[in-house]
Amino acid sequence: MRTQVGIVGAGPAGLTLARLLRAEGIESVVLEARSRDYVEHRIRAGVLEQGTVDTLVGAGAGERLRREGIVHHGIGLQFGGERHRVPLSELTGGAAIVIYGQTEIVKDLIAIRLDAGDPLHFEVEDVAVHDVESDRPRITYVHEGRPQELECDLVAGCDGFHGVCREAIPAGVLTEFWREYPYGWLGVLAHAAPAHGEVVYCNTERGFALLSLRSPEVSRLYLQCRPDEDVGEWPDERIWEELEARVAVPGYTLNRGPIAEKGVTGMRSYVAEPMRHGRVFLAGDAAHVHSPVGGQGMNTGIGDAMNLGWKLAATVRGWARPGLLDTYEQERHPVGEMVLRMTDGAYKLVMARTRAGLALR
Ligand code: DHB
């Protein structure tokens, strides 16, 4: 089999890239190791920056996002027992963030791709990328029990931190930067009406808490915890009590309701360099991992796809000037690095203000 761009990974970066390429008339095949059900239900952050919204709407994937996304013209910051509002739109001349789960974006992009009849294969096994230094890279994999070989002009590795595409970069060439933080976020999805219309970031002596939302009926809530926190030790009642203790300000009560999902996300940052080797390009978590703060993982992943899409298209068509593809790394690596520095600064601030670093136990 042949395609113009082989895309490994059906997360936000891979699916957005596939969509942008299609708009340029470029064929691609998307390969995903997980099942459709799995990728459509893994709960992730939900903050879309203006540029991400613009990319998705421009790519024709903004219909439900526009209908159901919760536009925020401001956010709340709570500390010292007081809540303050940061009027984002006023301060930025009209830009806003939109709360819309990454899970929903993935569902929308999958539906659009499958409706168009474009190739997207789930549950592929033994994916490996070969000959990336030649002008005919190949991806081998097993699909529905049959070994397959896909010859490509270019390969996009959008297969996340645990993906295989980064392995195509020789050890002596790859540089990796890590930072592991000594805490995590316990995230819950609750069938409870959000008591707040906008996200609120709370800094308290008991640890950080974040009030977010998914719809008028569903709240998304986070509590700072240990990175190895056992979710089993968090019955619903304990979660609500801890949230209340951290977010209470006069005149404010949290609405309680059944908790549908609970999970712990460890906080870590990772940046790999280079983002390109020969004909393989890394995008999203394959190249840089960020904490869930501010939805930075999804926003930078979609930003990578936006930057890479038209450049791959121009290259496949033979219209690119020499060196065009090098600009992807030149432009996107500093973004990954900046987000890492920004997150690091924010964490140090939170840690300094949280008594004993981690208040739980
Ligand atoms: C979510 C919201 C945030 O403001 C954030 O920083 C991270 C995650 C969320 O709704 O999942």
Short mmCIF file of C-alpha atoms and ligand atoms in Angstrom, two decimals, residues 43-47 72 75 97 99-102 185 189 199-201 208 210-214 219-222 291-296, ligand 1:
data_model
loop_
_atom_site.label_atom_id
_atom_site.label_comp_id
_atom_site.label_asym_id
_atom_site.label_seq_id
_atom_site.Cartn_x
_atom_site.Cartn_y
_atom_site.Cartn_z
CA ILE A 43 -10.75 11.77 29.79
CA ARG A 44 -8.31 14.59 29.24
CA ALA A 45 -8.18 18.35 29.82
CA GLY A 46 -10.65 20.66 28.20
CA VAL A 47 -9.30 24.16 27.70
CA HIS A 72 -14.94 31.87 28.79
CA ILE A 75 -11.17 32.86 34.59
CA ILE A 97 -10.85 30.33 25.80
CA ILE A 99 -14.09 24.72 27.56
CA TYR A 100 -14.69 21.64 25.43
CA GLY A 101 -13.23 18.26 26.37
CA GLN A 102 -10.33 16.89 24.33
CA TRP A 185 -4.05 15.79 40.08
CA LEU A 189 -16.18 14.05 36.28
CA VAL A 199 -13.05 27.86 35.58
CA VAL A 200 -11.58 28.74 38.97
CA TYR A 201 -8.01 27.91 40.00
CA PHE A 208 -4.44 23.19 44.79
CA LEU A 210 -9.52 23.43 40.09
CA LEU A 211 -13.19 23.87 39.33
CA SER A 212 -14.00 23.29 35.70
CA LEU A 213 -17.03 22.16 33.76
CA ARG A 214 -18.15 20.28 30.70
CA SER A 219 -18.61 19.44 36.47
CA ARG A 220 -14.93 18.60 35.98
CA LEU A 221 -12.99 18.97 39.21
CA TYR A 222 -9.38 18.45 40.23
CA SER A 291 0.88 18.88 32.58
CA PRO A 292 -2.90 19.25 32.29
CA VAL A 293 -2.64 22.84 33.51
CA GLY A 294 -4.35 25.04 30.97
CA GLY A 295 -4.81 22.14 28.54
CA GLN A 296 -1.29 22.81 27.28
C1 DHB B 1 -9.32 21.72 32.66
C2 DHB B 1 -9.55 23.05 32.84
C3 DHB B 1 -8.49 23.91 33.10
O1 DHB B 1 -8.64 25.23 33.24
C4 DHB B 1 -7.20 23.41 33.15
O2 DHB B 1 -6.19 24.27 33.39
C5 DHB B 1 -6.99 22.08 32.98
C6 DHB B 1 -8.06 21.24 32.73
C7 DHB B 1 -10.45 20.81 32.37
O3 DHB B 1 -11.58 21.26 32.30
O4 DHB B 1 -10.22 19.61 32.21
#
